[in-house]
Every structure is written in structure tokens, then in C-alpha cells.
mmCIF file of C-alpha atoms in Angstrom:
data_model
loop_
_atom_site.group_PDB
_atom_site.id
_atom_site.type_symbol
_atom_site.label_atom_id
_atom_site.label_comp_id
_atom_site.label_asym_id
_atom_site.label_seq_id
_atom_site.Cartn_x
_atom_site.Cartn_y
_atom_site.Cartn_z
ATOM 1 C CA UNK A 1 11.888 14.908 -24.690
ATOM 2 C CA UNK A 2 9.344 12.318 -23.524
ATOM 3 C CA UNK A 3 9.797 10.301 -20.331
ATOM 4 C CA UNK A 4 10.568 7.245 -22.453
ATOM 5 C CA UNK A 5 13.570 9.062 -23.932
ATOM 6 C CA UNK A 6 14.992 10.140 -20.561
ATOM 7 C CA UNK A 7 18.746 9.524 -20.160
ATOM 8 C CA UNK A 8 20.577 9.773 -16.830
ATOM 9 C CA UNK A 9 22.957 12.733 -16.515
ATOM 10 C CA UNK A 10 24.858 14.698 -13.870
ATOM 11 C CA UNK A 11 21.920 17.046 -13.255
ATOM 12 C CA UNK A 12 19.316 14.311 -12.747
ATOM 13 C CA UNK A 13 17.691 14.302 -9.310
ATOM 14 C CA UNK A 14 18.383 10.860 -7.840
ATOM 15 C CA UNK A 15 17.077 9.182 -4.697
ATOM 16 C CA UNK A 16 19.248 6.323 -3.418
ATOM 17 C CA UNK A 17 17.177 4.185 -1.057
ATOM 18 C CA UNK A 18 19.435 2.117 1.198
ATOM 19 C CA UNK A 19 22.452 4.402 0.781
ATOM 20 C CA UNK A 20 24.257 2.929 3.794
ATOM 21 C CA UNK A 21 24.201 -0.633 2.435
ATOM 22 C CA UNK A 22 26.539 -2.472 0.104
ATOM 23 C CA UNK A 23 24.894 -1.519 -3.201
ATOM 24 C CA UNK A 24 23.454 1.845 -2.172
ATOM 25 C CA UNK A 25 26.780 3.147 -0.838
ATOM 26 C CA UNK A 26 28.517 2.057 -4.054
ATOM 27 C CA UNK A 27 26.018 4.109 -6.077
ATOM 28 C CA UNK A 28 26.690 7.120 -3.855
ATOM 29 C CA UNK A 29 30.452 6.748 -4.369
ATOM 30 C CA UNK A 30 29.948 6.523 -8.129
ATOM 31 C CA UNK A 31 27.670 9.562 -8.255
ATOM 32 C CA UNK A 32 30.033 11.627 -6.096
ATOM 33 C CA UNK A 33 33.026 10.647 -8.222
ATOM 34 C CA UNK A 34 31.170 11.672 -11.398
ATOM 35 C CA UNK A 35 29.991 15.000 -9.907
ATOM 36 C CA UNK A 36 26.283 14.226 -9.714
ATOM 37 C CA UNK A 37 24.999 17.163 -7.677
ATOM 38 C CA UNK A 38 21.382 16.254 -6.930
ATOM 39 C CA UNK A 39 21.543 12.980 -4.984
ATOM 40 C CA UNK A 40 19.015 12.569 -2.168
ATOM 41 C CA UNK A 41 19.365 10.072 0.689
ATOM 42 C CA UNK A 42 17.557 9.392 3.958
ATOM 43 C CA UNK A 43 18.594 7.107 6.801
ATOM 44 C CA UNK A 44 16.204 4.572 8.292
ATOM 45 C CA UNK A 45 15.659 6.832 11.302
ATOM 46 C CA UNK A 46 14.708 9.679 8.966
ATOM 47 C CA UNK A 47 12.432 7.671 6.662
ATOM 48 C CA UNK A 48 10.647 4.388 7.324
ATOM 49 C CA UNK A 49 10.046 2.916 3.874
ATOM 50 C CA UNK A 50 7.700 0.289 5.353
ATOM 51 C CA UNK A 51 5.322 3.167 6.145
ATOM 52 C CA UNK A 52 3.165 4.087 3.142
ATOM 53 C CA UNK A 53 2.344 7.617 4.337
ATOM 54 C CA UNK A 54 5.955 8.533 5.136
ATOM 55 C CA UNK A 55 7.172 7.169 1.815
ATOM 56 C CA UNK A 56 4.503 9.027 -0.163
ATOM 57 C CA UNK A 57 5.248 12.276 1.678
ATOM 58 C CA UNK A 58 8.977 11.918 0.982
ATOM 59 C CA UNK A 59 8.417 11.440 -2.752
ATOM 60 C CA UNK A 60 5.994 14.367 -2.950
ATOM 61 C CA UNK A 61 8.523 16.611 -1.234
ATOM 62 C CA UNK A 62 11.666 15.621 -3.146
ATOM 63 C CA UNK A 63 10.254 14.633 -6.571
ATOM 64 C CA UNK A 64 13.195 12.454 -7.684
ATOM 65 C CA UNK A 65 13.582 11.693 -11.381
ATOM 66 C CA UNK A 66 15.584 8.520 -10.742
ATOM 67 C CA UNK A 67 15.260 6.022 -7.881
ATOM 68 C CA UNK A 68 17.799 3.362 -6.908
ATOM 69 C CA UNK A 69 15.831 0.916 -4.753
ATOM 70 C CA UNK A 70 18.676 -0.711 -2.828
ATOM 71 C CA UNK A 71 16.815 -0.771 0.497
ATOM 72 C CA UNK A 72 15.476 -4.001 1.944
ATOM 73 C CA UNK A 73 16.055 -6.814 4.382
ATOM 74 C CA UNK A 74 18.865 -9.123 3.242
ATOM 75 C CA UNK A 75 20.772 -11.965 4.882
ATOM 76 C CA UNK A 76 22.468 -15.293 4.436
ATOM 77 C CA UNK A 77 21.138 -18.835 4.479
ATOM 78 C CA UNK A 78 20.634 -18.945 8.281
ATOM 79 C CA UNK A 79 18.757 -15.643 8.549
ATOM 80 C CA UNK A 80 16.536 -16.528 5.568
ATOM 81 C CA UNK A 81 15.783 -19.940 7.048
ATOM 82 C CA UNK A 82 15.005 -18.702 10.563
ATOM 83 C CA UNK A 83 13.126 -15.429 9.879
ATOM 84 C CA UNK A 84 11.106 -15.978 6.680
ATOM 85 C CA UNK A 85 8.132 -13.881 7.840
ATOM 86 C CA UNK A 86 10.379 -10.887 8.509
ATOM 87 C CA UNK A 87 12.009 -11.201 5.086
ATOM 88 C CA UNK A 88 8.805 -11.403 3.077
ATOM 89 C CA UNK A 89 6.922 -8.796 5.109
ATOM 90 C CA UNK A 90 9.601 -6.085 5.209
ATOM 91 C CA UNK A 91 10.638 -6.452 1.584
ATOM 92 C CA UNK A 92 7.087 -6.531 0.229
ATOM 93 C CA UNK A 93 6.196 -3.449 2.278
ATOM 94 C CA UNK A 94 9.201 -1.437 1.070
ATOM 95 C CA UNK A 95 8.718 -2.488 -2.535
ATOM 96 C CA UNK A 96 5.005 -1.680 -2.667
ATOM 97 C CA UNK A 97 5.456 1.696 -0.993
ATOM 98 C CA UNK A 98 8.426 2.835 -3.076
ATOM 99 C CA UNK A 99 7.139 1.563 -6.426
ATOM 100 C CA UNK A 100 3.706 3.104 -5.908
ATOM 101 C CA UNK A 101 5.172 6.405 -4.720
ATOM 102 C CA UNK A 102 7.546 6.427 -7.695
ATOM 103 C CA UNK A 103 4.689 5.830 -10.112
ATOM 104 C CA UNK A 104 2.383 8.463 -8.610
ATOM 105 C CA UNK A 105 5.140 11.092 -8.509
ATOM 106 C CA UNK A 106 6.343 10.759 -12.060
ATOM 107 C CA UNK A 107 9.699 9.039 -11.503
ATOM 108 C CA UNK A 108 11.304 8.602 -14.916
ATOM 109 C CA UNK A 109 13.595 5.670 -14.077
ATOM 110 C CA UNK A 110 13.763 3.216 -11.181
ATOM 111 C CA UNK A 111 16.256 0.410 -10.606
ATOM 112 C CA UNK A 112 14.808 -2.589 -8.777
ATOM 113 C CA UNK A 113 17.104 -5.380 -7.620
ATOM 114 C CA UNK A 114 15.825 -8.916 -7.942
ATOM 115 C CA UNK A 115 17.872 -11.881 -6.751
ATOM 116 C CA UNK A 116 19.360 -15.000 -8.278
ATOM 117 C CA UNK A 117 17.516 -16.986 -5.587
ATOM 118 C CA UNK A 118 14.334 -16.322 -7.614
ATOM 119 C CA UNK A 119 15.513 -19.015 -10.025
ATOM 120 C CA UNK A 120 14.502 -22.650 -9.412
ATOM 121 C CA UNK A 121 16.773 -24.626 -7.122
ATOM 122 C CA UNK A 122 17.499 -27.159 -9.871
ATOM 123 C CA UNK A 123 17.468 -24.734 -12.774
ATOM 124 C CA UNK A 124 19.421 -25.464 -15.940
ATOM 125 C CA UNK A 125 22.765 -23.662 -15.981
ATOM 126 C CA UNK A 126 23.571 -20.956 -16.810
ATOM 127 C CA UNK A 127 20.227 -19.476 -15.797
ATOM 128 C CA UNK A 128 18.403 -17.473 -18.466
ATOM 129 C CA UNK A 129 15.746 -14.927 -17.573
ATOM 130 C CA UNK A 130 13.174 -17.241 -19.203
ATOM 131 C CA UNK A 131 13.827 -19.862 -16.506
ATOM 132 C CA UNK A 132 12.189 -17.802 -13.760
ATOM 133 C CA UNK A 133 9.231 -19.560 -12.126
ATOM 134 C CA UNK A 134 9.785 -22.831 -13.981
ATOM 135 C CA UNK A 135 10.495 -24.961 -10.902
ATOM 136 C CA UNK A 136 10.700 -25.178 -7.108
ATOM 137 C CA UNK A 137 12.747 -22.573 -5.265
ATOM 138 C CA UNK A 138 15.463 -23.244 -2.709
ATOM 139 C CA UNK A 139 13.521 -23.856 0.516
ATOM 140 C CA UNK A 140 15.820 -21.844 2.799
ATOM 141 C CA UNK A 141 15.272 -18.607 0.844
ATOM 142 C CA UNK A 142 11.759 -19.036 -0.560
ATOM 143 C CA UNK A 143 10.175 -16.153 1.409
ATOM 144 C CA UNK A 144 12.833 -13.652 0.312
ATOM 145 C CA UNK A 145 12.750 -14.984 -3.253
ATOM 146 C CA UNK A 146 8.963 -14.615 -3.491
ATOM 147 C CA UNK A 147 9.118 -11.044 -2.220
ATOM 148 C CA UNK A 148 11.745 -10.202 -4.812
ATOM 149 C CA UNK A 149 9.797 -11.945 -7.567
ATOM 150 C CA UNK A 150 6.707 -9.938 -6.616
ATOM 151 C CA UNK A 151 8.766 -6.757 -6.936
ATOM 152 C CA UNK A 152 9.948 -7.748 -10.401
ATOM 153 C CA UNK A 153 6.387 -8.510 -11.458
ATOM 154 C CA UNK A 154 5.159 -5.173 -10.129
ATOM 155 C CA UNK A 155 7.806 -3.371 -12.199
ATOM 156 C CA UNK A 156 6.731 -5.309 -15.294
ATOM 157 C CA UNK A 157 3.048 -4.669 -14.564
ATOM 158 C CA UNK A 158 3.555 -0.910 -14.188
ATOM 159 C CA UNK A 159 5.560 -0.802 -17.405
ATOM 160 C CA UNK A 160 2.887 -2.739 -19.282
ATOM 161 C CA UNK A 161 -0.186 -0.991 -17.924
ATOM 162 C CA UNK A 162 1.198 2.508 -18.465
ATOM 163 C CA UNK A 163 3.019 1.754 -21.740
ATOM 164 C CA UNK A 164 6.512 2.699 -20.668
ATOM 165 C CA UNK A 165 9.745 1.037 -19.580
ATOM 166 C CA UNK A 166 10.482 3.266 -16.588
ATOM 167 C CA UNK A 167 10.940 0.480 -14.031
ATOM 168 C CA UNK A 168 14.183 -1.409 -14.636
ATOM 169 C CA UNK A 169 14.353 -4.790 -12.883
ATOM 170 C CA UNK A 170 17.814 -6.341 -12.723
ATOM 171 C CA UNK A 171 19.028 -9.659 -11.316
ATOM 172 C CA UNK A 172 22.618 -9.500 -10.088
ATOM 173 C CA UNK A 173 24.281 -12.636 -8.791
ATOM 174 C CA UNK A 174 26.013 -12.740 -5.374
ATOM 175 C CA UNK A 175 27.202 -9.153 -4.853
ATOM 176 C CA UNK A 176 30.216 -8.376 -2.675
ATOM 177 C CA UNK A 177 32.597 -5.527 -1.957
ATOM 178 C CA UNK A 178 33.442 -2.768 0.543
ATOM 179 C CA UNK A 179 30.708 -1.967 3.057
ATOM 180 C CA UNK A 180 29.329 -5.502 2.889
ATOM 181 C CA UNK A 181 27.679 -7.047 5.947
ATOM 182 C CA UNK A 182 30.266 -9.109 7.848
ATOM 183 C CA UNK A 183 27.979 -10.141 10.728
ATOM 184 C CA UNK A 184 28.160 -13.957 10.894
ATOM 185 C CA UNK A 185 24.501 -14.177 11.931
ATOM 186 C CA UNK A 186 23.109 -12.694 8.709
ATOM 187 C CA UNK A 187 25.931 -12.197 6.195
ATOM 188 C CA UNK A 188 26.310 -13.905 2.835
ATOM 189 C CA UNK A 189 28.908 -16.573 2.190
ATOM 190 C CA UNK A 190 31.772 -14.462 0.852
ATOM 191 C CA UNK A 191 31.701 -11.840 3.594
ATOM 192 C CA UNK A 192 31.237 -14.575 6.223
ATOM 193 C CA UNK A 193 34.360 -16.353 4.941
ATOM 194 C CA UNK A 194 36.389 -13.142 5.170
ATOM 195 C CA UNK A 195 35.229 -12.598 8.749
ATOM 196 C CA UNK A 196 36.000 -16.202 9.743
ATOM 197 C CA UNK A 197 39.515 -16.226 8.277
ATOM 198 C CA UNK A 198 40.221 -12.811 9.770
ATOM 199 C CA UNK A 199 39.256 -13.976 13.264
ATOM 200 C CA UNK A 200 41.107 -17.282 12.915
ATOM 201 C CA UNK A 201 44.334 -15.518 11.988
ATOM 202 C CA UNK A 202 43.899 -12.874 14.671
ATOM 203 C CA UNK A 203 43.440 -15.579 17.338
ATOM 204 C CA UNK A 204 46.140 -17.875 15.892
ATOM 205 C CA UNK A 205 43.620 -20.685 15.513
ATOM 206 C CA UNK A 206 44.875 -23.871 13.860
ATOM 207 C CA UNK A 207 41.682 -24.482 11.895
ATOM 208 C CA UNK A 208 38.549 -22.833 10.528
ATOM 209 C CA UNK A 209 35.225 -24.685 10.388
ATOM 210 C CA UNK A 210 33.022 -23.798 7.435
ATOM 211 C CA UNK A 211 29.467 -24.811 6.604
ATOM 212 C CA UNK A 212 28.506 -27.554 4.178
ATOM 213 C CA UNK A 213 30.686 -29.507 1.764
ATOM 214 C CA UNK A 214 32.281 -26.589 -0.064
ATOM 215 C CA UNK A 215 31.196 -28.126 -3.379
ATOM 216 C CA UNK A 216 28.353 -25.768 -4.448
ATOM 217 C CA UNK A 217 29.355 -23.350 -7.195
ATOM 218 C CA UNK A 218 28.562 -19.652 -6.982
ATOM 219 C CA UNK A 219 29.031 -16.640 -9.215
ATOM 220 C CA UNK A 220 30.221 -13.495 -7.448
ATOM 221 C CA UNK A 221 30.111 -9.978 -8.860
ATOM 222 C CA UNK A 222 31.915 -6.960 -7.426
ATOM 223 C CA UNK A 223 29.536 -4.208 -6.347
ATOM 224 C CA UNK A 224 31.106 -1.536 -8.563
ATOM 225 C CA UNK A 225 30.376 -3.734 -11.592
ATOM 226 C CA UNK A 226 26.711 -3.927 -10.562
ATOM 227 C CA UNK A 227 26.572 -0.144 -10.272
ATOM 228 C CA UNK A 228 28.298 0.215 -13.645
ATOM 229 C CA UNK A 229 25.739 -2.097 -15.285
ATOM 230 C CA UNK A 230 22.840 -0.120 -13.813
ATOM 231 C CA UNK A 231 24.303 3.233 -14.872
ATOM 232 C CA UNK A 232 24.781 1.723 -18.337
ATOM 233 C CA UNK A 233 21.073 0.826 -18.441
ATOM 234 C CA UNK A 234 20.025 4.228 -17.089
ATOM 235 C CA UNK A 235 21.922 5.828 -19.966
ATOM 236 C CA UNK A 236 20.451 3.475 -22.558
ATOM 237 C CA UNK A 237 17.345 3.627 -24.701
ATOM 238 C CA UNK A 238 15.118 1.128 -22.898
ATOM 239 C CA UNK A 239 12.402 0.784 -25.530
ATOM 240 C CA UNK A 240 13.696 -2.528 -26.914
ATOM 241 C CA UNK A 241 15.136 -4.070 -23.724
ATOM 242 C CA UNK A 242 13.303 -6.944 -22.032
ATOM 243 C CA UNK A 243 13.252 -7.012 -18.245
ATOM 244 C CA UNK A 244 14.234 -8.461 -15.883
ATOM 245 C CA UNK A 245 17.841 -8.621 -17.029
ATOM 246 C CA UNK A 246 20.667 -10.658 -15.480
ATOM 247 C CA UNK A 247 23.899 -9.015 -14.331
ATOM 248 C CA UNK A 248 26.789 -11.420 -13.849
ATOM 249 C CA UNK A 249 30.404 -12.153 -14.699
ATOM 250 C CA UNK A 250 29.782 -15.422 -16.543
ATOM 251 C CA UNK A 251 32.183 -17.302 -14.251
ATOM 252 C CA UNK A 252 31.582 -19.285 -11.073
ATOM 253 C CA UNK A 253 33.729 -20.977 -8.434
ATOM 254 C CA UNK A 254 33.224 -23.620 -5.756
ATOM 255 C CA UNK A 255 32.887 -22.380 -2.194
ATOM 256 C CA UNK A 256 35.941 -24.511 -1.418
ATOM 257 C CA UNK A 257 38.012 -22.700 -4.048
ATOM 258 C CA UNK A 258 36.687 -19.356 -2.855
ATOM 259 C CA UNK A 259 37.710 -20.117 0.720
ATOM 260 C CA UNK A 260 41.190 -21.070 -0.475
ATOM 261 C CA UNK A 261 41.564 -17.763 -2.327
ATOM 262 C CA UNK A 262 40.411 -15.772 0.702
ATOM 263 C CA UNK A 263 42.681 -17.697 3.060
ATOM 264 C CA UNK A 264 45.669 -17.155 0.760
ATOM 265 C CA UNK A 265 45.051 -13.416 0.415
ATOM 266 C CA UNK A 266 44.697 -13.048 4.185
ATOM 267 C CA UNK A 267 47.802 -15.130 4.862
ATOM 268 C CA UNK A 268 46.032 -17.805 6.883
ATOM 269 C CA UNK A 269 47.824 -21.166 6.700
ATOM 270 C CA UNK A 270 45.692 -23.220 9.099
ATOM 271 C CA UNK A 271 43.411 -26.131 8.243
ATOM 272 C CA UNK A 272 39.912 -25.798 6.769
ATOM 273 C CA UNK A 273 37.271 -28.189 8.153
ATOM 274 C CA UNK A 274 33.938 -28.604 6.361
ATOM 275 C CA UNK A 275 30.887 -29.271 8.530
ATOM 276 C CA UNK A 276 28.746 -31.561 6.363
ATOM 277 C CA UNK A 277 25.837 -31.374 8.825
ATOM 278 C CA UNK A 278 25.157 -27.781 7.711
ATOM 279 C CA UNK A 279 23.171 -26.938 4.531
ATOM 280 C CA UNK A 280 24.796 -26.256 1.172
ATOM 281 C CA UNK A 281 21.871 -24.569 -0.551
ATOM 282 C CA UNK A 282 21.511 -24.920 -4.328
ATOM 283 C CA UNK A 283 24.316 -26.841 -6.034
ATOM 284 C CA UNK A 284 24.973 -24.131 -8.622
ATOM 285 C CA UNK A 285 23.790 -20.586 -9.418
ATOM 286 C CA UNK A 286 25.359 -19.206 -12.592
ATOM 287 C CA UNK A 287 23.529 -16.493 -14.518
ATOM 288 C CA UNK A 288 23.290 -16.246 -18.273
ATOM 289 C CA UNK A 289 24.149 -12.568 -18.776
ATOM 290 C CA UNK A 290 24.196 -12.704 -22.572
ATOM 291 C CA UNK A 291 21.345 -10.192 -22.909
ATOM 292 C CA UNK A 292 23.175 -7.307 -21.223
ATOM 293 C CA UNK A 293 26.436 -8.279 -22.924
ATOM 294 C CA UNK A 294 24.737 -7.984 -26.311
ATOM 295 C CA UNK A 295 23.754 -4.447 -25.345
ATOM 296 C CA UNK A 296 27.454 -3.645 -24.882
ATOM 297 C CA UNK A 297 28.151 -4.094 -21.172
ATOM 298 C CA UNK A 298 30.301 -6.640 -19.354
ATOM 299 C CA UNK A 299 31.951 -6.898 -15.959
ATOM 300 C CA UNK A 300 35.439 -5.481 -15.445
ATOM 301 C CA UNK A 301 36.564 -6.559 -11.963
ATOM 302 C CA UNK A 302 37.969 -10.087 -11.673
ATOM 303 C CA UNK A 303 37.185 -12.168 -8.596
ATOM 304 C CA UNK A 304 40.805 -12.002 -7.422
ATOM 305 C CA UNK A 305 40.971 -8.210 -7.749
ATOM 306 C CA UNK A 306 37.578 -7.802 -6.105
ATOM 307 C CA UNK A 307 38.591 -10.010 -3.193
ATOM 308 C CA UNK A 308 41.791 -8.039 -2.684
ATOM 309 C CA UNK A 309 39.876 -4.742 -2.653
ATOM 310 C CA UNK A 310 37.214 -6.076 -0.275
ATOM 311 C CA UNK A 311 39.655 -7.715 2.131
ATOM 312 C CA UNK A 312 41.910 -4.637 2.212
ATOM 313 C CA UNK A 313 38.920 -2.474 3.117
ATOM 314 C CA UNK A 314 37.688 -4.935 5.740
ATOM 315 C CA UNK A 315 41.105 -5.246 7.376
ATOM 316 C CA UNK A 316 41.361 -1.466 7.520
ATOM 317 C CA UNK A 317 37.975 -1.291 9.240
ATOM 318 C CA UNK A 318 39.010 -4.000 11.675
ATOM 319 C CA UNK A 319 42.395 -2.474 12.470
ATOM 320 C CA UNK A 320 44.107 -5.679 11.337
#
């Protein structure tokens, strides 16, 4: 069997980079559940992926067949706005080191995660893969978006130059679920809302103040659906698939409606105040996921079910 015909199976040797994060930990849960016996992980203290030598040595030692590149610096609108140099530097370093090490050590499949923020701020909706780089990006996340776009292009370049489709670049929309980052200083909107409503209820506060107008629309996808889509691709014949490929639910919701759902699930009956002096970001970010749906995959977890699962896990962690 040639490398181009490789199909993921339970005996494949898999390296999950970023196994402690939202997406990486979900892959580890999936692989454990399905009895994958050759999964390799390394914590940040054990392996610094921003170091080229350390990354190369790790790949030479472990020789993974499959790599899930879920490591990187991520954060919400405030962190992206305030620390753009950190976001572009760390992500570019990790991507270059891992992708080069994967190529030089014969990795047969690699999943690279792009971001919906790579699409133009005023892109037509829903956003097709062809719309990438057709307009100006959202200013608050431009450094992170450019790093991610560079990673996608490197995957495409490696595939083209070496006549294979080993490097799978996917673009999931806003991912959420258990083990998300709930730190208000650098979390994304959904996890930040859960944290805010949790604290408001715990302190018996009469109101919660949220950023912006609440009118932007966002598409949210449960992390297990993202993992399922990637496993689907890893088990597919990639020869006729164009990358990058969007992964979404096909449905979006206003931030105001999302906050109402979260408040209702958590049993918070106080008032919601919207701080219009804070940024909204792009007005809408809905992916066109028709390409992966035509291949036979679609999301399974509804927003309401995903929120219930995420909130239940968070409340258990918080002792609430």
C-alpha cells in the first residue's frame, strides 16, 4: 500500500500535539474509547514545539504515522488584540517545526487546524473555501489569522511539491466543549459566557454585563463533532479532496440568543446588560460546509445538547 492509500486504523501510531487542550484532549478521548493503542503525547514541559531541534528529535525518535496538530496559542478577542506578536510568533514557530519534522520523517497523514478568522471580515455568507484571502481580515485577530493562513498554505505547498495529499488542512468554526479555556482574559465567547453566568449565579448578582451589542452571529461546533470529521477524513481516500475544507454545523445564532440559552441552562434569572463600548468583531461568521457534507459527513451534536454537556462538565469542575 502506498502512502497515498494510507487509512487510519487502531494500530496506527499517532502523535497528538496539544493533548491537554480542547481539541487535543477530545482526540485522546476518542482514540482511547476506540482502543487505539499507539497514541503518543508530550506535555509542554517535555517538548517545546517552538524549538526546531527538540521537535525534530522527537519525530526522529517516535516516528508517528499520523499527527494531530492541535497545539498552538489561542485566545479570544482581547488576547488577540493585545498580544498580536505573541500569537503570530508562537503559532508560526510551532507550525513550521511540526510540519517540517512531519515531512522529513515520513508522516503519512497530518491534521492542521485553520480558523474561520482567516476569512475576510465582510465575507459573503456562508463562507466558502474559495473566499479565503479575498478581502480584509478582522483587525483584532489579523496576526493569528495570518499565522493560520500560512500554516494552511504550507500544507498545500507540501502536498503540491511532493505530489501527495498527506497534509489535511481543516477550518472548523468556533469550537467548544469540555476542557475548554474558561479564563476570562483569553477565552472565546462561549466559554466566557459560561464563566460569567456561573459566577453571577454563585454570587447572587442581579445582572451580568457582556461585551458588545449581542447582535453578531456565530456558528458553534461541539468538539467531538470536529474530531469525528477529522477521523472521517483520515479514513477517507484523499486523492480527490480539495483542501482546506470547512467543518461546521450549517447553523448560526446571535450572541444574544446564545447568552439566553446559557443563562437558562444554568438557571440564572438576572438581567443581561450589553456594553456597547466593547468590540463586536465581525458581524457574521457562518461556514459553507457543503464540501465535507457531500463526502458523507455532517455534525451530530446540536447546540443545545452541546451546551448542556459543556456546562455540566464545567459545573462539575467548579464544584457548583
